[in-house]
mmCIF file of C-alpha atoms in Angstrom:
data_model
loop_
_atom_site.group_PDB
_atom_site.id
_atom_site.type_symbol
_atom_site.label_atom_id
_atom_site.label_comp_id
_atom_site.label_asym_id
_atom_site.label_seq_id
_atom_site.Cartn_x
_atom_site.Cartn_y
_atom_site.Cartn_z
ATOM 1 C CA GLN A 1 8.410 3.275 14.363
ATOM 2 C CA GLN A 2 7.056 2.417 10.957
ATOM 3 C CA GLN A 3 9.752 0.591 9.051
ATOM 4 C CA VAL A 4 7.891 0.446 5.737
ATOM 5 C CA LYS A 5 5.705 3.176 4.216
ATOM 6 C CA GLN A 6 3.585 2.456 1.169
ATOM 7 C CA SER A 7 1.869 4.970 -1.095
ATOM 8 C CA PRO A 8 -0.697 5.629 -2.265
ATOM 9 C CA GLN A 9 -3.202 4.036 0.102
ATOM 10 C CA SER A 10 -5.582 3.506 -2.812
ATOM 11 C CA LEU A 11 -5.360 3.885 -6.562
ATOM 12 C CA ILE A 12 -7.917 3.914 -9.358
ATOM 13 C CA VAL A 13 -6.691 3.267 -12.894
ATOM 14 C CA GLN A 14 -8.428 2.799 -16.202
ATOM 15 C CA LYS A 15 -8.004 -0.460 -18.079
ATOM 16 C CA GLY A 16 -4.847 -0.302 -20.149
ATOM 17 C CA GLY A 17 -3.231 2.330 -17.941
ATOM 18 C CA ILE A 18 -0.110 2.152 -15.786
ATOM 19 C CA SER A 19 -0.383 1.537 -12.039
ATOM 20 C CA ILE A 20 2.523 2.724 -9.879
ATOM 21 C CA ILE A 21 2.875 1.879 -6.180
ATOM 22 C CA ASN A 22 5.762 3.073 -4.047
ATOM 23 C CA CYS A 23 7.447 1.693 -0.964
ATOM 24 C CA ALA A 24 9.953 3.468 1.300
ATOM 25 C CA TYR A 25 11.902 1.592 3.981
ATOM 26 C CA GLU A 26 14.222 2.492 6.831
ATOM 27 C CA ASN A 27 16.227 -0.645 7.541
ATOM 28 C CA THR A 28 19.337 -0.580 5.344
ATOM 29 C CA ALA A 29 19.985 -4.236 6.213
ATOM 30 C CA PHE A 30 17.030 -5.408 4.125
ATOM 31 C CA ASP A 31 18.299 -7.567 1.292
ATOM 32 C CA TYR A 32 15.208 -8.849 -0.481
ATOM 33 C CA PHE A 33 12.382 -6.685 -1.785
ATOM 34 C CA PRO A 34 9.170 -8.485 -2.780
ATOM 35 C CA TRP A 35 5.719 -7.304 -3.767
ATOM 36 C CA TYR A 36 2.707 -9.408 -2.787
ATOM 37 C CA GLN A 37 -0.784 -9.385 -4.266
ATOM 38 C CA GLN A 38 -3.807 -10.186 -2.107
ATOM 39 C CA PHE A 39 -7.404 -10.784 -3.187
ATOM 40 C CA PRO A 40 -10.265 -10.577 -0.673
ATOM 41 C CA GLY A 41 -10.468 -13.698 1.500
ATOM 42 C CA LYS A 42 -7.165 -15.043 0.215
ATOM 43 C CA GLY A 43 -3.618 -15.061 1.477
ATOM 44 C CA PRO A 44 -0.930 -12.863 -0.075
ATOM 45 C CA ALA A 45 0.773 -14.283 -3.178
ATOM 46 C CA LEU A 46 4.277 -13.366 -4.277
ATOM 47 C CA LEU A 47 4.106 -11.259 -7.427
ATOM 48 C CA ILE A 48 7.667 -10.189 -8.110
ATOM 49 C CA ALA A 49 10.807 -9.590 -6.100
ATOM 50 C CA ILE A 50 14.224 -7.959 -6.500
ATOM 51 C CA ARG A 51 17.583 -8.138 -4.765
ATOM 52 C CA PRO A 52 19.568 -4.931 -4.146
ATOM 53 C CA ASP A 53 22.309 -5.687 -6.662
ATOM 54 C CA VAL A 54 20.024 -4.753 -9.582
ATOM 55 C CA SER A 55 18.039 -1.583 -10.167
ATOM 56 C CA GLU A 56 15.154 -3.021 -12.197
ATOM 57 C CA LYS A 57 13.444 -6.342 -12.829
ATOM 58 C CA LYS A 58 10.656 -7.034 -15.278
ATOM 59 C CA GLU A 59 8.326 -10.002 -15.418
ATOM 60 C CA GLY A 60 5.604 -9.716 -18.012
ATOM 61 C CA ARG A 61 3.484 -6.632 -17.228
ATOM 62 C CA PHE A 62 5.079 -6.193 -13.784
ATOM 63 C CA THR A 63 8.286 -4.228 -13.136
ATOM 64 C CA ILE A 64 10.135 -3.412 -9.933
ATOM 65 C CA SER A 65 12.362 -0.363 -9.850
ATOM 66 C CA PHE A 66 14.826 -0.173 -6.961
ATOM 67 C CA ASN A 67 16.649 2.914 -5.665
ATOM 68 C CA LYS A 68 19.026 1.823 -2.951
ATOM 69 C CA SER A 69 20.342 5.309 -2.084
ATOM 70 C CA ALA A 70 16.816 6.653 -1.639
ATOM 71 C CA LYS A 71 15.719 3.476 0.210
ATOM 72 C CA GLN A 72 12.735 3.153 -2.085
ATOM 73 C CA PHE A 73 11.326 0.628 -4.509
ATOM 74 C CA SER A 74 8.267 0.688 -6.666
ATOM 75 C CA LEU A 75 5.913 -1.613 -8.523
ATOM 76 C CA HIS A 76 4.776 -0.713 -12.040
ATOM 77 C CA ILE A 77 1.876 -2.578 -13.625
ATOM 78 C CA MET A 78 1.685 -1.959 -17.351
ATOM 79 C CA ASP A 79 -1.528 -2.375 -19.348
ATOM 80 C CA SER A 80 -3.516 -2.695 -16.117
ATOM 81 C CA GLN A 81 -6.474 -5.096 -16.274
ATOM 82 C CA PRO A 82 -9.640 -5.373 -14.132
ATOM 83 C CA GLY A 83 -8.272 -8.733 -12.906
ATOM 84 C CA ASP A 84 -5.360 -6.842 -11.377
ATOM 85 C CA SER A 85 -7.770 -5.206 -8.893
ATOM 86 C CA ALA A 86 -6.432 -6.312 -5.497
ATOM 87 C CA THR A 87 -4.441 -5.085 -2.539
ATOM 88 C CA TYR A 88 -0.698 -4.874 -3.078
ATOM 89 C CA PHE A 89 1.895 -5.053 -0.309
ATOM 90 C CA CYS A 90 5.582 -4.382 -0.325
ATOM 91 C CA ALA A 91 7.348 -6.604 2.218
ATOM 92 C CA PRO A 92 11.083 -5.989 2.394
ATOM 93 C CA THR A 93 13.024 -8.454 4.481
ATOM 94 C CA LEU A 94 16.355 -9.527 5.795
ATOM 95 C CA SER A 95 17.196 -12.942 4.367
ATOM 96 C CA ASN A 96 13.591 -13.490 3.315
ATOM 97 C CA TYR A 97 12.262 -14.975 6.508
ATOM 98 C CA LYS A 98 10.723 -12.077 8.473
ATOM 99 C CA LEU A 99 8.663 -10.191 5.940
ATOM 100 C CA THR A 100 7.940 -6.567 6.967
ATOM 101 C CA PHE A 101 4.711 -5.670 5.240
ATOM 102 C CA GLY A 102 3.540 -2.185 4.366
ATOM 103 C CA LYS A 103 -0.070 -1.196 5.043
ATOM 104 C CA GLY A 104 -1.090 -2.037 1.496
ATOM 105 C CA THR A 105 -2.418 -0.255 -1.578
ATOM 106 C CA LEU A 106 -5.901 -1.001 -2.808
ATOM 107 C CA LEU A 107 -5.808 -0.974 -6.620
ATOM 108 C CA THR A 108 -9.004 -0.714 -8.618
ATOM 109 C CA VAL A 109 -8.820 -1.052 -12.383
ATOM 110 C CA ASN A 110 -11.947 0.182 -14.102
ATOM 111 C CA PRO A 111 -13.039 -1.555 -17.324
ATOM 112 C CA GLY B 1 -2.654 -30.694 -1.354
ATOM 113 C CA ALA B 2 -0.691 -28.347 -3.556
ATOM 114 C CA GLY B 3 -0.803 -25.326 -1.302
ATOM 115 C CA VAL B 4 -0.659 -24.306 2.328
ATOM 116 C CA SER B 5 -3.835 -25.423 4.114
ATOM 117 C CA GLN B 6 -5.208 -23.723 7.207
ATOM 118 C CA THR B 7 -8.036 -24.925 9.419
ATOM 119 C CA PRO B 8 -10.522 -23.816 10.444
ATOM 120 C CA SER B 9 -11.153 -21.091 7.899
ATOM 121 C CA ASN B 10 -13.272 -19.243 10.457
ATOM 122 C CA LYS B 11 -13.382 -19.421 14.230
ATOM 123 C CA VAL B 12 -15.723 -17.552 16.528
ATOM 124 C CA THR B 13 -15.266 -17.889 20.264
ATOM 125 C CA GLU B 14 -15.888 -16.011 23.466
ATOM 126 C CA LYS B 15 -13.419 -13.897 25.350
ATOM 127 C CA GLY B 16 -11.334 -15.961 27.739
ATOM 128 C CA LYS B 17 -11.513 -19.162 25.745
ATOM 129 C CA TYR B 18 -8.594 -21.192 24.379
ATOM 130 C CA VAL B 19 -8.154 -21.645 20.611
ATOM 131 C CA GLU B 20 -5.945 -23.698 18.345
ATOM 132 C CA LEU B 21 -5.271 -22.855 14.722
ATOM 133 C CA ARG B 22 -3.733 -25.449 12.389
ATOM 134 C CA CYS B 23 -1.404 -25.082 9.448
ATOM 135 C CA ASP B 24 -0.470 -27.790 6.936
ATOM 136 C CA PRO B 25 2.500 -26.530 4.902
ATOM 137 C CA ILE B 26 3.443 -27.522 1.395
ATOM 138 C CA SER B 27 4.995 -30.977 1.459
ATOM 139 C CA GLY B 28 8.754 -30.858 1.814
ATOM 140 C CA HIS B 29 8.898 -27.250 2.997
ATOM 141 C CA THR B 30 11.201 -27.002 5.997
ATOM 142 C CA ALA B 31 10.450 -23.398 6.918
ATOM 143 C CA LEU B 32 7.077 -22.325 8.341
ATOM 144 C CA TYR B 33 5.843 -18.899 9.395
ATOM 145 C CA TRP B 34 2.881 -17.421 11.193
ATOM 146 C CA TYR B 35 1.642 -13.889 10.578
ATOM 147 C CA ARG B 36 -1.357 -11.941 11.897
ATOM 148 C CA GLN B 37 -3.303 -9.525 9.720
ATOM 149 C CA SER B 38 -5.635 -7.017 11.332
ATOM 150 C CA LEU B 39 -8.383 -5.383 9.307
ATOM 151 C CA GLY B 40 -6.964 -2.894 6.785
ATOM 152 C CA GLN B 41 -3.369 -3.655 7.697
ATOM 153 C CA GLY B 42 -0.523 -5.672 6.292
ATOM 154 C CA PRO B 43 0.391 -9.003 7.892
ATOM 155 C CA GLU B 44 2.676 -8.852 10.922
ATOM 156 C CA PHE B 45 5.286 -11.527 11.636
ATOM 157 C CA LEU B 46 4.656 -13.747 14.649
ATOM 158 C CA ILE B 47 7.023 -16.730 14.543
ATOM 159 C CA TYR B 48 9.310 -18.698 12.232
ATOM 160 C CA PHE B 49 10.071 -22.408 12.431
ATOM 161 C CA GLN B 50 12.980 -24.142 10.775
ATOM 162 C CA GLY B 51 12.171 -27.816 11.034
ATOM 163 C CA THR B 52 10.758 -28.543 14.504
ATOM 164 C CA GLY B 53 12.346 -25.621 16.286
ATOM 165 C CA ALA B 54 11.124 -22.056 16.660
ATOM 166 C CA ALA B 55 14.032 -20.133 15.213
ATOM 167 C CA ASP B 56 12.509 -16.712 15.835
ATOM 168 C CA ASP B 57 9.441 -16.065 18.021
ATOM 169 C CA SER B 58 10.096 -12.350 18.465
ATOM 170 C CA GLY B 59 6.746 -11.399 16.940
ATOM 171 C CA LEU B 60 4.537 -13.230 19.467
ATOM 172 C CA PRO B 61 2.701 -10.414 21.286
ATOM 173 C CA ASN B 62 2.728 -11.979 24.764
ATOM 174 C CA ASP B 63 2.869 -15.262 26.628
ATOM 175 C CA ARG B 64 -0.772 -16.121 25.812
ATOM 176 C CA PHE B 65 0.473 -17.030 22.325
ATOM 177 C CA PHE B 66 2.376 -20.221 21.671
ATOM 178 C CA ALA B 67 3.125 -22.306 18.584
ATOM 179 C CA VAL B 68 4.454 -25.795 18.012
ATOM 180 C CA ARG B 69 5.631 -27.892 15.094
ATOM 181 C CA PRO B 70 6.495 -31.220 16.736
ATOM 182 C CA GLU B 71 7.283 -33.285 13.664
ATOM 183 C CA GLY B 72 8.561 -30.564 11.372
ATOM 184 C CA SER B 73 5.439 -30.457 9.239
ATOM 185 C CA VAL B 74 2.038 -29.432 10.657
ATOM 186 C CA SER B 75 2.075 -26.467 13.010
ATOM 187 C CA THR B 76 -0.464 -25.331 15.598
ATOM 188 C CA LEU B 77 -0.809 -21.776 16.907
ATOM 189 C CA LYS B 78 -2.325 -21.738 20.357
ATOM 190 C CA ILE B 79 -3.900 -18.739 22.064
ATOM 191 C CA GLN B 80 -4.876 -18.844 25.724
ATOM 192 C CA ARG B 81 -7.362 -16.576 27.508
ATOM 193 C CA THR B 82 -8.372 -14.911 24.276
ATOM 194 C CA GLU B 83 -9.100 -11.201 24.219
ATOM 195 C CA ARG B 84 -11.166 -9.129 21.780
ATOM 196 C CA GLY B 85 -7.955 -7.573 20.477
ATOM 197 C CA ASP B 86 -6.843 -10.975 19.267
ATOM 198 C CA SER B 87 -9.473 -10.842 16.526
ATOM 199 C CA ALA B 88 -7.680 -10.940 13.179
ATOM 200 C CA VAL B 89 -6.820 -13.187 10.267
ATOM 201 C CA TYR B 90 -3.978 -15.553 11.190
ATOM 202 C CA LEU B 91 -1.898 -16.484 8.171
ATOM 203 C CA CYS B 92 0.519 -19.337 7.787
ATOM 204 C CA ALA B 93 3.237 -19.520 5.123
ATOM 205 C CA SER B 94 5.866 -22.075 4.213
ATOM 206 C CA SER B 95 8.973 -22.092 2.087
ATOM 207 C CA ARG B 96 11.305 -24.762 0.778
ATOM 208 C CA ASP B 97 13.989 -23.419 3.071
ATOM 209 C CA ARG B 98 14.854 -20.140 4.740
ATOM 210 C CA GLY B 99 15.555 -17.556 2.046
ATOM 211 C CA GLN B 100 13.148 -19.133 -0.432
ATOM 212 C CA PRO B 101 9.840 -17.503 -1.475
ATOM 213 C CA GLN B 102 7.080 -17.816 1.093
ATOM 214 C CA HIS B 103 3.752 -19.344 0.046
ATOM 215 C CA PHE B 104 0.754 -18.300 2.098
ATOM 216 C CA GLY B 105 -2.426 -20.093 3.049
ATOM 217 C CA ASP B 106 -5.773 -18.310 3.008
ATOM 218 C CA GLY B 107 -5.756 -17.839 6.731
ATOM 219 C CA THR B 108 -8.020 -18.419 9.711
ATOM 220 C CA ARG B 109 -10.368 -15.555 10.510
ATOM 221 C CA LEU B 110 -10.583 -15.452 14.313
ATOM 222 C CA SER B 111 -13.346 -13.470 15.972
ATOM 223 C CA ILE B 112 -13.439 -13.029 19.726
ATOM 224 C CA LEU B 113 -16.853 -11.984 21.024
#
């Protein structure tokens, strides 16, 4: 049973464009919804996270939109840059200790 | 150091051998986690320590895997009788306390020949 489904699997965006990655989950007990960014050969790094009592959170060029009824949340990267090229993981969790990672989305931003 | 440190960065060994992977968490972080990341997949939870005790080891795949954190700081993941299917990147993370953001190390890439 796959608890977390991420889409798309890969994404190519032009510099300056908007990147959108989606995550659907099954466990309604999840109470913390982070996105992680991973570069090749490195560990995942927390990018932005949201709790279910708000529907949107923005930090710089990164925005999380959260739809509790649909059990979905998404990552929007505005003004995408080549340096944003990485693999992105959603990792919803209960009480932020057992992260449940999706399979990842490989983002390529062309210059 | 400022971040989570994992050693060795790479480990190649033969099937059937015993391996130990080390994690040095961020100083002062009481919570420590191990994850395993297979090629092309997201990390999968293995075990969570709060202080010296394993609070949740439900992700350990079988009894060949064991982890310790005897003094509440450094942790060692131990794998006995390694199998080719154990090949993966083993990631360690720490957080100030349970419920705080997890900070990951760069992992140990384990290859079983």
